[in-house]
Short mmCIF file of C-alpha atoms in Angstrom, two decimals:
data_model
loop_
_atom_site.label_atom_id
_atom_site.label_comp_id
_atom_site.label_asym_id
_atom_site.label_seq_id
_atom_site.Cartn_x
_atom_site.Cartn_y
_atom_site.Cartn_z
CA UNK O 1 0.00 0.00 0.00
CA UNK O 2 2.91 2.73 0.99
CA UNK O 3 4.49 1.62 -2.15
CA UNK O 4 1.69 2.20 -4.30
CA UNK O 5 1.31 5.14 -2.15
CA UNK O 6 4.56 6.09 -3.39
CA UNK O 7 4.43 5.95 -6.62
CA UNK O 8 0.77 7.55 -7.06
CA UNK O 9 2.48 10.65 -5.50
CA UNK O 10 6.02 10.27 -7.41
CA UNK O 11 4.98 9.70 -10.82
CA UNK O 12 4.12 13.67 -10.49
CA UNK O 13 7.88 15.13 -11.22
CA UNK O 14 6.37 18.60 -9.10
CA UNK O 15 6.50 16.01 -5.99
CA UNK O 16 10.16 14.74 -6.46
CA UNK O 17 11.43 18.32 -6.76
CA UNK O 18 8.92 18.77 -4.03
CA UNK O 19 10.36 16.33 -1.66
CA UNK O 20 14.50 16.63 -2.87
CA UNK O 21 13.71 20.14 -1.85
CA UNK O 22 12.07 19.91 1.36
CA UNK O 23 14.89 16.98 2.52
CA UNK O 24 17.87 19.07 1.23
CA UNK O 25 16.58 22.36 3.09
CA UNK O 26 15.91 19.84 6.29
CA UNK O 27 19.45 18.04 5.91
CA UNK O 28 21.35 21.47 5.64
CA UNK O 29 19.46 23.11 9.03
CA UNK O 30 20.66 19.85 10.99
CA UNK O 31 23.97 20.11 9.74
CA UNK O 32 24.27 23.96 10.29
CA UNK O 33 22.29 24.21 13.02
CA UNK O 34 25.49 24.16 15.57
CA UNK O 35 26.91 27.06 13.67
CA UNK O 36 24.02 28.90 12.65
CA UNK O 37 25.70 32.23 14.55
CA UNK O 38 28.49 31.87 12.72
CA UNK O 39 26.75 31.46 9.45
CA UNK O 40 24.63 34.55 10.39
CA UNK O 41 28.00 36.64 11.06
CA UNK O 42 29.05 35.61 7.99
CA UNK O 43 26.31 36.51 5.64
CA UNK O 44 25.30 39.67 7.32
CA UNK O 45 29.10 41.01 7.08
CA UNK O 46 29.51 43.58 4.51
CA UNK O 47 33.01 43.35 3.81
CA UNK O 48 33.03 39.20 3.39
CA UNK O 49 32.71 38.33 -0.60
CA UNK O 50 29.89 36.55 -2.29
CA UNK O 51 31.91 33.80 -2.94
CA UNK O 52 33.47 33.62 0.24
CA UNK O 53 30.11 33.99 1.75
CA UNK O 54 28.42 31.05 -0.05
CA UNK O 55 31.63 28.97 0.24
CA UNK O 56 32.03 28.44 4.34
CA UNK O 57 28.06 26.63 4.50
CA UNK O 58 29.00 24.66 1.86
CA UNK O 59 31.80 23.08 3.65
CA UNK O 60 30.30 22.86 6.66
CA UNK O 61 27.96 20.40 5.28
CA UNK O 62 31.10 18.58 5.10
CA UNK O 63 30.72 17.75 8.91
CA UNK O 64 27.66 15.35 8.59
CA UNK O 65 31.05 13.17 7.93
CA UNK O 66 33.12 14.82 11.14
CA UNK O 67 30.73 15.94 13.86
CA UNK O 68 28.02 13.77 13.59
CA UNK O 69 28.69 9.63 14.55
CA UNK O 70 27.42 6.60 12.28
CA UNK O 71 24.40 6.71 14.58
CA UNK O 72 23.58 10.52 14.52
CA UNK O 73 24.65 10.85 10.84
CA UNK O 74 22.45 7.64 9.87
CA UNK O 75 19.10 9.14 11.26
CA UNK O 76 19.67 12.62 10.61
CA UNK O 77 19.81 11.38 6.69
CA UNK O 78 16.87 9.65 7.50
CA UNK O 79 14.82 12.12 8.95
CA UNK O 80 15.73 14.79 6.16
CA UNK O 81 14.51 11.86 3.35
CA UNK O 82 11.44 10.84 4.76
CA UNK O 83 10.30 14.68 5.98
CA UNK O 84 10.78 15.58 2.62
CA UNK O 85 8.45 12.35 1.47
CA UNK O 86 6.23 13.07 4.17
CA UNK O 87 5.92 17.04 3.05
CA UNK O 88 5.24 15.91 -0.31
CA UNK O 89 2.52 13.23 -0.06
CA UNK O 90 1.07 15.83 2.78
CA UNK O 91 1.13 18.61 -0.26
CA UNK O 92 -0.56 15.66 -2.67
CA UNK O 93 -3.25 14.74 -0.03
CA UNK O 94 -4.14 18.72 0.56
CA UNK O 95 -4.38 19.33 -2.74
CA UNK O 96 -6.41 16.84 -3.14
CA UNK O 97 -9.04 17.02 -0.36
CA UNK O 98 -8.58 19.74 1.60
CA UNK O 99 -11.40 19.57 3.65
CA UNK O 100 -10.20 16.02 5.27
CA UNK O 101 -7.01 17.34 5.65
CA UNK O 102 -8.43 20.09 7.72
CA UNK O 103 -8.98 16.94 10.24
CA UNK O 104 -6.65 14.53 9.25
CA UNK O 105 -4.13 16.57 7.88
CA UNK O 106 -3.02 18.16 11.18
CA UNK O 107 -2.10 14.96 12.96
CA UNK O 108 0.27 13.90 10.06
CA UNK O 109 1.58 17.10 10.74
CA UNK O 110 2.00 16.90 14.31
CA UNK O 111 3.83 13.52 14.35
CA UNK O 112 6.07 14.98 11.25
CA UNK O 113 7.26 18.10 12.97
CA UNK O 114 7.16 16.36 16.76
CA UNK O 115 9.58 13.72 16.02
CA UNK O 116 11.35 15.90 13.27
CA UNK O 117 12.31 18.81 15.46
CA UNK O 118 13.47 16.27 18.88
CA UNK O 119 14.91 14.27 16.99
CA UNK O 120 16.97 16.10 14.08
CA UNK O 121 20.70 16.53 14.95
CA UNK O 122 23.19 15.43 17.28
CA UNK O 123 26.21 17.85 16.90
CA UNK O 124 29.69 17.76 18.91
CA UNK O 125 29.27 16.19 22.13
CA UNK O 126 25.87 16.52 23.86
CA UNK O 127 22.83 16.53 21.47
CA UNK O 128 22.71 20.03 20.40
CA UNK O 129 18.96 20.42 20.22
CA UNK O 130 18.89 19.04 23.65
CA UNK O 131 21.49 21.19 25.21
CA UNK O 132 20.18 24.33 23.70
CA UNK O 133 16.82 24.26 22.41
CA UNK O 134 15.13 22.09 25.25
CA UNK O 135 17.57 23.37 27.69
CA UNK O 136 15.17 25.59 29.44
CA UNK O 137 13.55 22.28 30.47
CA UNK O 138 16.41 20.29 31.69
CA UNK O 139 18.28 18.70 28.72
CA UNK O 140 21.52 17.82 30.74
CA UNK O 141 19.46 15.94 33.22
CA UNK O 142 18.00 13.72 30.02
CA UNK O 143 21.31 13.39 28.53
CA UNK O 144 22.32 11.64 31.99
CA UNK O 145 19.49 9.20 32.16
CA UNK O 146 19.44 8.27 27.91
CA UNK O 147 22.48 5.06 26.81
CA UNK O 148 22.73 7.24 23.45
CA UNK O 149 23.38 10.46 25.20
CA UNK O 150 19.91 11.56 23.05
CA UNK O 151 20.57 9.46 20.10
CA UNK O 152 17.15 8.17 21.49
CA UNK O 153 15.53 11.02 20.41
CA UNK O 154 16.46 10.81 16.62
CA UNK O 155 15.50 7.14 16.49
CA UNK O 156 12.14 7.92 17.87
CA UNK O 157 12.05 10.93 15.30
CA UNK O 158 12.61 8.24 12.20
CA UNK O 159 10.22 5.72 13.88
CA UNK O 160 7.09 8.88 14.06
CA UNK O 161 7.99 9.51 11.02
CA UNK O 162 7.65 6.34 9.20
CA UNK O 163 4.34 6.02 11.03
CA UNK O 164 3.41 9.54 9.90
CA UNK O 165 4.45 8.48 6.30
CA UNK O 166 2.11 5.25 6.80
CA UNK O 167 -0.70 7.00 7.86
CA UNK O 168 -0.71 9.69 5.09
CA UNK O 169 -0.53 6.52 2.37
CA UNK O 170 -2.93 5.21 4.01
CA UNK O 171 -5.36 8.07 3.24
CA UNK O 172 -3.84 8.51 -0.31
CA UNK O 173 -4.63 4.57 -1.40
CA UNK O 174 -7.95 4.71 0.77
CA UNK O 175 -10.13 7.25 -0.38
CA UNK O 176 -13.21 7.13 1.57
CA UNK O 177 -15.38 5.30 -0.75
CA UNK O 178 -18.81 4.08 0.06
CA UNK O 179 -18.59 0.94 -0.08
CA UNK O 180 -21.51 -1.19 -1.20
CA UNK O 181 -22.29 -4.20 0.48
CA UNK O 182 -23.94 -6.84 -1.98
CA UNK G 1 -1.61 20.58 -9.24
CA UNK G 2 -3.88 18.31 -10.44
CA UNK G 3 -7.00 18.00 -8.80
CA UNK G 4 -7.98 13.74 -8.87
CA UNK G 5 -11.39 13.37 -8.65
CA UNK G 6 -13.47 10.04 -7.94
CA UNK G 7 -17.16 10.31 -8.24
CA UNK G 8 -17.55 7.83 -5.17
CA UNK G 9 -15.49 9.40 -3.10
CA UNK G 10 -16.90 11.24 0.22
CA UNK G 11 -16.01 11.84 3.44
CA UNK G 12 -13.98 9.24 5.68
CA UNK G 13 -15.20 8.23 8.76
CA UNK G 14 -15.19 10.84 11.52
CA UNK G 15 -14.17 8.75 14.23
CA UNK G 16 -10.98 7.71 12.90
CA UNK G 17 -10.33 11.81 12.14
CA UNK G 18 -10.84 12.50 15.95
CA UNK G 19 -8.73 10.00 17.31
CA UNK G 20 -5.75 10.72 15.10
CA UNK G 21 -5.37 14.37 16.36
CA UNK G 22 -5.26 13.58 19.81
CA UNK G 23 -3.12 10.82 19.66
CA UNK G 24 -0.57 13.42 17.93
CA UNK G 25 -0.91 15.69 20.40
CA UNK G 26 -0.60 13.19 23.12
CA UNK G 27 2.30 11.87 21.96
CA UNK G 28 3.87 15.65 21.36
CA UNK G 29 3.11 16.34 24.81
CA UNK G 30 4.11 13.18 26.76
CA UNK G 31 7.45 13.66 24.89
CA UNK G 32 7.97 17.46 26.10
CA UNK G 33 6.53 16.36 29.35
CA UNK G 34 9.29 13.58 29.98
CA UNK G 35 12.19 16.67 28.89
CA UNK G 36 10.49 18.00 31.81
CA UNK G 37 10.51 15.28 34.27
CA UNK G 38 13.79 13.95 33.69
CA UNK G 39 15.23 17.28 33.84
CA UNK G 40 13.78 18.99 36.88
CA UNK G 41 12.98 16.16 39.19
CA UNK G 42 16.35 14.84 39.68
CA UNK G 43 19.62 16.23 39.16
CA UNK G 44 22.51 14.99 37.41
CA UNK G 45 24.22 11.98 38.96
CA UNK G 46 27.64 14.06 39.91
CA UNK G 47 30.52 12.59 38.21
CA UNK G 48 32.84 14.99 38.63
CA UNK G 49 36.33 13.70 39.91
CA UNK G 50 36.74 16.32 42.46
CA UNK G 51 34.59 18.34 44.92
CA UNK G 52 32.93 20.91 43.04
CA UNK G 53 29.36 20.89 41.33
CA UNK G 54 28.61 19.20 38.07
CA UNK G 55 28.03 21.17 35.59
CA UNK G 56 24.84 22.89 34.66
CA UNK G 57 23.49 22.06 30.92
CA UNK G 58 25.04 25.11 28.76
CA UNK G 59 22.95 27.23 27.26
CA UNK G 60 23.56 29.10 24.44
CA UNK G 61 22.93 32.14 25.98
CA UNK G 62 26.17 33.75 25.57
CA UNK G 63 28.53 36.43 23.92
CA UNK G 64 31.84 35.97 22.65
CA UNK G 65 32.86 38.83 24.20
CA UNK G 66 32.83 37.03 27.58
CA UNK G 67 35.77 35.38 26.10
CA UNK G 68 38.73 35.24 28.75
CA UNK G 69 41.23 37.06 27.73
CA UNK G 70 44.17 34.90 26.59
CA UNK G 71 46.82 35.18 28.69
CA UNK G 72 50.55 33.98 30.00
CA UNK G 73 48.47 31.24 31.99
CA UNK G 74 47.24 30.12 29.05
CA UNK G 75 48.49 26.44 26.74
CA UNK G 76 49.69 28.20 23.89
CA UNK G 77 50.65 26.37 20.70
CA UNK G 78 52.29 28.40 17.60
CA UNK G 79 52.86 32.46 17.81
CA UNK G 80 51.10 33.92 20.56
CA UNK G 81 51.70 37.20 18.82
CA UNK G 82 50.10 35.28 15.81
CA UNK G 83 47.60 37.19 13.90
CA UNK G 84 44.92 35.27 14.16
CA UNK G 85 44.30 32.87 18.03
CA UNK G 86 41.59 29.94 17.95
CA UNK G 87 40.60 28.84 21.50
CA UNK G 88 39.62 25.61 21.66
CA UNK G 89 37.58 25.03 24.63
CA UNK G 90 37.97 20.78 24.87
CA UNK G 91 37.11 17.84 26.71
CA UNK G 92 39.58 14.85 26.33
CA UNK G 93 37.06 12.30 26.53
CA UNK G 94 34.94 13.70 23.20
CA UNK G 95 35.25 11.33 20.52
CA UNK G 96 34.92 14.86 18.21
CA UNK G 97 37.34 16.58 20.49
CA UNK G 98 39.79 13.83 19.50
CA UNK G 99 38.90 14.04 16.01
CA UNK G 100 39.16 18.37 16.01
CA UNK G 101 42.66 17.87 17.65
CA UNK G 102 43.84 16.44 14.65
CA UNK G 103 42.12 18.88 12.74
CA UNK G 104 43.71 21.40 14.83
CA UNK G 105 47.25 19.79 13.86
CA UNK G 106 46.75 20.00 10.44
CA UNK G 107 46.05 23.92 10.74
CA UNK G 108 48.88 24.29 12.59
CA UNK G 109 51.03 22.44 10.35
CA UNK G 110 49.94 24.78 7.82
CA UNK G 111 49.62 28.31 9.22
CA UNK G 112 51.29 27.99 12.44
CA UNK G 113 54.89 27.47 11.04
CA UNK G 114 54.41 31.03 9.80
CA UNK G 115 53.28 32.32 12.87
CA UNK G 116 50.33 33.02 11.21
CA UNK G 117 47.70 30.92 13.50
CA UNK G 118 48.03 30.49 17.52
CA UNK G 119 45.98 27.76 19.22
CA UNK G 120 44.66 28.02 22.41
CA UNK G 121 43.80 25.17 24.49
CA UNK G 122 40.71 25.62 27.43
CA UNK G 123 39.17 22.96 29.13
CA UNK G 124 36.05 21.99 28.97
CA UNK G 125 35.41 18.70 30.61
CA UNK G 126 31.33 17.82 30.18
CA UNK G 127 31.05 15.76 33.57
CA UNK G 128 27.73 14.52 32.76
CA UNK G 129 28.73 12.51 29.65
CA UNK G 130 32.18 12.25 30.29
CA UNK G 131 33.26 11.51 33.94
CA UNK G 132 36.84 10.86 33.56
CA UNK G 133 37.42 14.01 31.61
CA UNK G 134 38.12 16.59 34.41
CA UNK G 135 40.59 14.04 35.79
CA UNK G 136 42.59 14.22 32.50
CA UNK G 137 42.63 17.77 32.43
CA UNK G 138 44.38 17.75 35.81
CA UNK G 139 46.63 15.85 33.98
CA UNK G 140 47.11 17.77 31.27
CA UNK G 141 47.95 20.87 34.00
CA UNK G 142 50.55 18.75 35.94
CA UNK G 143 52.28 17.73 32.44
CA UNK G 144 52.48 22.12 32.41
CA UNK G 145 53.80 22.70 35.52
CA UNK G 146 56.30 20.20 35.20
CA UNK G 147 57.28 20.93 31.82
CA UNK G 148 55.83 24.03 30.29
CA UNK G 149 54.48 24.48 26.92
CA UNK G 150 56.11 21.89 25.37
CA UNK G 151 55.24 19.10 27.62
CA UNK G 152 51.22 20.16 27.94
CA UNK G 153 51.10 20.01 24.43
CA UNK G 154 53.14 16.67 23.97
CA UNK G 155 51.28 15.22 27.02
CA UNK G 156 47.92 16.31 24.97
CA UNK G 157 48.90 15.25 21.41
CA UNK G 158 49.79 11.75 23.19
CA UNK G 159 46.62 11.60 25.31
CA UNK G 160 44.07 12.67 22.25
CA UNK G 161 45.83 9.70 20.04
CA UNK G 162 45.55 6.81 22.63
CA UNK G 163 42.16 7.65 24.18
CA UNK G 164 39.21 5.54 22.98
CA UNK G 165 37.10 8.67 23.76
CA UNK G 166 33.50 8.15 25.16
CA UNK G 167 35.42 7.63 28.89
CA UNK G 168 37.46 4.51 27.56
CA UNK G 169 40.44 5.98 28.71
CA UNK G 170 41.99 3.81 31.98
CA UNK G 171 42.72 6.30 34.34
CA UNK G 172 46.31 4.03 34.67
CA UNK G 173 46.85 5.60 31.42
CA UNK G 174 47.70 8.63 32.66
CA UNK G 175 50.84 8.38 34.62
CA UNK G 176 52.10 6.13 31.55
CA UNK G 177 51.44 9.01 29.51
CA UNK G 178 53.71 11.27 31.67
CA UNK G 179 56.32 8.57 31.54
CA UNK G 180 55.97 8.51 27.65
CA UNK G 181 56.69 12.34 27.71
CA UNK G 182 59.30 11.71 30.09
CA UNK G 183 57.99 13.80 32.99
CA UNK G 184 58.81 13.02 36.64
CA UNK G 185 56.14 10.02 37.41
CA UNK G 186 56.22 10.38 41.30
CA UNK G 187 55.67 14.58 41.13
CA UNK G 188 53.04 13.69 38.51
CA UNK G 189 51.24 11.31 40.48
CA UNK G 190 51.59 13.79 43.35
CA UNK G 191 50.38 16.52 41.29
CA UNK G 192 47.18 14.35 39.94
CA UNK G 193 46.07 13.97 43.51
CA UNK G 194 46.03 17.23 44.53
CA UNK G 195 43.12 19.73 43.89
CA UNK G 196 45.29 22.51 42.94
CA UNK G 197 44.00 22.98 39.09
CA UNK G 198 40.18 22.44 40.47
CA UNK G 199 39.88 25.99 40.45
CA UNK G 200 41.69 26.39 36.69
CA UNK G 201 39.65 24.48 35.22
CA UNK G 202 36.52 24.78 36.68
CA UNK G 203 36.89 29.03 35.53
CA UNK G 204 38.03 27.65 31.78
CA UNK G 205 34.30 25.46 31.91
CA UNK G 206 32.66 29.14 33.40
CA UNK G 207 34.39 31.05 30.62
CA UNK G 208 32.99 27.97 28.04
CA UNK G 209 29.81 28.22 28.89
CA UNK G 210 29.93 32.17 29.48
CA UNK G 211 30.65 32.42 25.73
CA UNK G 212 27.68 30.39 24.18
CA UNK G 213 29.43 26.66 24.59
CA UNK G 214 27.11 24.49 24.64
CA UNK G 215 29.14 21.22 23.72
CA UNK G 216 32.41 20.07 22.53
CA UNK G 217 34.74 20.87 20.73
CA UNK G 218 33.88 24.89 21.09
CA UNK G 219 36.34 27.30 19.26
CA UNK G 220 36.59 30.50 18.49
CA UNK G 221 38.54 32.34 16.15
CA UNK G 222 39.85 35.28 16.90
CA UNK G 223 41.31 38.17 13.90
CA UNK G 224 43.56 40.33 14.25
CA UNK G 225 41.25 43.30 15.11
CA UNK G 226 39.76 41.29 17.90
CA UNK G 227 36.24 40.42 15.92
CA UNK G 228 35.60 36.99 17.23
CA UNK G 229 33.81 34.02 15.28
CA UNK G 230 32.31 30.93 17.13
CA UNK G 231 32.83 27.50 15.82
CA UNK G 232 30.92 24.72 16.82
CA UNK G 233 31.38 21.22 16.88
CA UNK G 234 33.98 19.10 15.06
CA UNK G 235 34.09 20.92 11.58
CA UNK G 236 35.82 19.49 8.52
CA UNK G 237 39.38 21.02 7.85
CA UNK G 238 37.84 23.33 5.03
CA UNK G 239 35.86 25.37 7.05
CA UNK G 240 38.15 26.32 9.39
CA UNK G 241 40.64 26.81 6.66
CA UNK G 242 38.02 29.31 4.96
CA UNK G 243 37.36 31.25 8.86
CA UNK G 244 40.80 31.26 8.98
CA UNK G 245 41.35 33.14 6.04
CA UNK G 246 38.55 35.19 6.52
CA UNK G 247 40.16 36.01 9.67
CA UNK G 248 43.29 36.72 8.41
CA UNK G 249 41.98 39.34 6.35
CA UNK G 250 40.89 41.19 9.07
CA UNK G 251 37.49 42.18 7.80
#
């Protein structure tokens, strides 16, 4: 069913682009997220060049290979694939019935961006998004009690995503049809 | 878009609509309330090797300007008069740490024979993840006051290359270590036990955290006109080859 899911929504080229863009935009924000002021200082500075500009955040996506482990690199590749299917099949299904997806729609959504955001990232040591986005509610205490020092938290985000993913082919291969009973 | 249409289609079920919000927001919110749980109700199991508090999670609420200013106390590799200083705030047990280090080597091989590049070393021993850490930095202070310059950095270089990282280290290791960079083993040993660098070390973590660390490696690069550039994490060697050049231009 996901498969011909899949390939309902693919055989569109608008959802490929769709989806490579959506994953690329959600691989580079993991990968930069760690040095997002120093990307800001960079840009914003008048007297940097273009090309000098454009060049230091392209070669920081070069640490998905040095600051990220097997583990963290493995889901965070993961999680930027299947948001990007997820956005895309989301986009097919709203454009296709929007009033369901005024119901429906939003839980996708919530599972998507849930596990997405906790999960996304695991930069230097101590899980970045831990340490500094859910900081203000006690991420070193988590990092104590979790084996994967938050790893946990990325699994989990692949896991609710892949359900997400499910349950959006699900509605795409199952349009609510009367059925008749002979 | 294209609009698909099926003439039997109509609306799906209702009950299966209601239940699937909920259960997304229940999930969403048992999630954020376990961050909660686990992070106020108990505090971190204190793994620190000596007496003082484990440390707080770092936020990244801070401003390079809090940066300590370097000075003769400080483990200085290359020209200290170089034109442009990265501090390198560290924690020995970081399997990225280990991996920056040589990263760090590289640069210097390249920039700091022309007294171009200085590196700084700071510690930042993460307690929580890495208990043995603080431990080694004592270590790498005795290797100092035994030796100097030379020593601290020969006692690091040989500590970052035999560590397993991730606290794999055997805390036997260390006096071997001083041996290997022929130190005095019985002042070493004497030094390790004391509490004297506490203090030190504990004020380089302060200064980490003061200036937006939030986890190792934490650098920052520092030009010749002072402007300061944070680097996070355990970049590739081309991005700190490009801030370096940026920095050398002083702009």
């Amino acid at each position: 069913m996901l498969f011909q899911a899949l390939q309902k929504v693919f055989r569109k080229p608008v959802y490929i682009l769709l989806a490579l863009i959506t994953s690329s935009a959600v691989f580079a924000f993991a990968v930069w997220l760690p040095n997002i002021p120093l990307i800001v200082k960079v840009m914003g500075h008048p007297g940097i060049s273009l090309t000098q500009k454009l060049d230091l955040p392209i070669s920081l996506l070069g640490s998905i290979a040095t600051n990220f482990t097997l583990l963290s690199a493995s889901y965070t590749i993961a999680i930027a694939i299947l948001f990007g299917i997820n956005v895309a099949m989301f986009v097919y299904f709203l454009w296709r019935r929007v009033d369901e997806v005024k119901q429906a729609g939003v839980a996708t959504g919530l599972f998507g961006i849930t596990s997405g955001v906790i999960g996304m990232g695991c930069a230097a040591c101590g899980s970045f998004l831990l340490t500094s986005v859910l900081s203000l509610v006690g991420a070193s205490g988590i990092l104590a009690f979790l084996p994967l020092n938050g790893g946990e938290f990325g699994i989990l985000g692949v896991i609710l995503l892949g359900v997400s993913l499910y349950m959006t082919a699900k509605k795409i291969q199952n349009p609510a049809v009367c059925k008749i009973t002979i | 878009m294209e609009h698909e249409t099926k003439a039997a289609e109509t609306q799906p079920p209702k009950q299966q609509n209601n239940l699937s919000i909920p259960v997304a927001i229940i999930i969403a919110g048992v999630l954020i309330a376990g961050a909660v749980y686990l992070g106020t109700s108990k505090g971190a199991p204190t793994t620190a090797v000596n007496n003082q508090q484990p440390q707080q999670a770092p936020q990244q609420t801070g401003d390079l300007d809090q940066m300590a200013a370097i000075s003769a106390g400080d483990h200085v590799r290359g020209n200290p008069d170089a034109p442009v200083k990265i501090v390198e705030y560290s924690d020995t047990e970081c399997p990225f740490c280990k991996r920056f280090h040589g990263t760090m080597q590289e640069v210097m091989n390249e920039y700091g024979k022309g007294g171009k590049v200085a590196w700084v070393y700071r510690h930042f021993p993460l307690d929580q993840l890495h208990s043995k850490a603080r431990k080694e930095a004592v270590a790498l202070e005795c290797a100092n006051e035994q030796g100097g310059n030379d020593k601290f950095w020969s006692y690091a270089d040989r500590l970052y290359e035999i560590t397993p990282a991730n606290n794999g280290l055997d805390p036997a290791e260390l006096p071997k270590i001083a041996q290997y960079v022929e130190l005095d083993v019985a002042k070493f040993n004497i030094c390790l036990a004391s509490t004297k660098y506490n203090a030190h070390i504990e004020a380089d973590v302060q200064n980490a955290t003061a200036t937006g660390g939030n986890g190792t490696p934490w650098s920052i690069v520092v030009d010749k006109n002072g402007k300061k550039y944070p680097l996070s994490g355990a970049q590739p060697y081309a991005s700190v080859k490009q801030l370096i050049d940026l920095a050398l231009q002083g702009k």
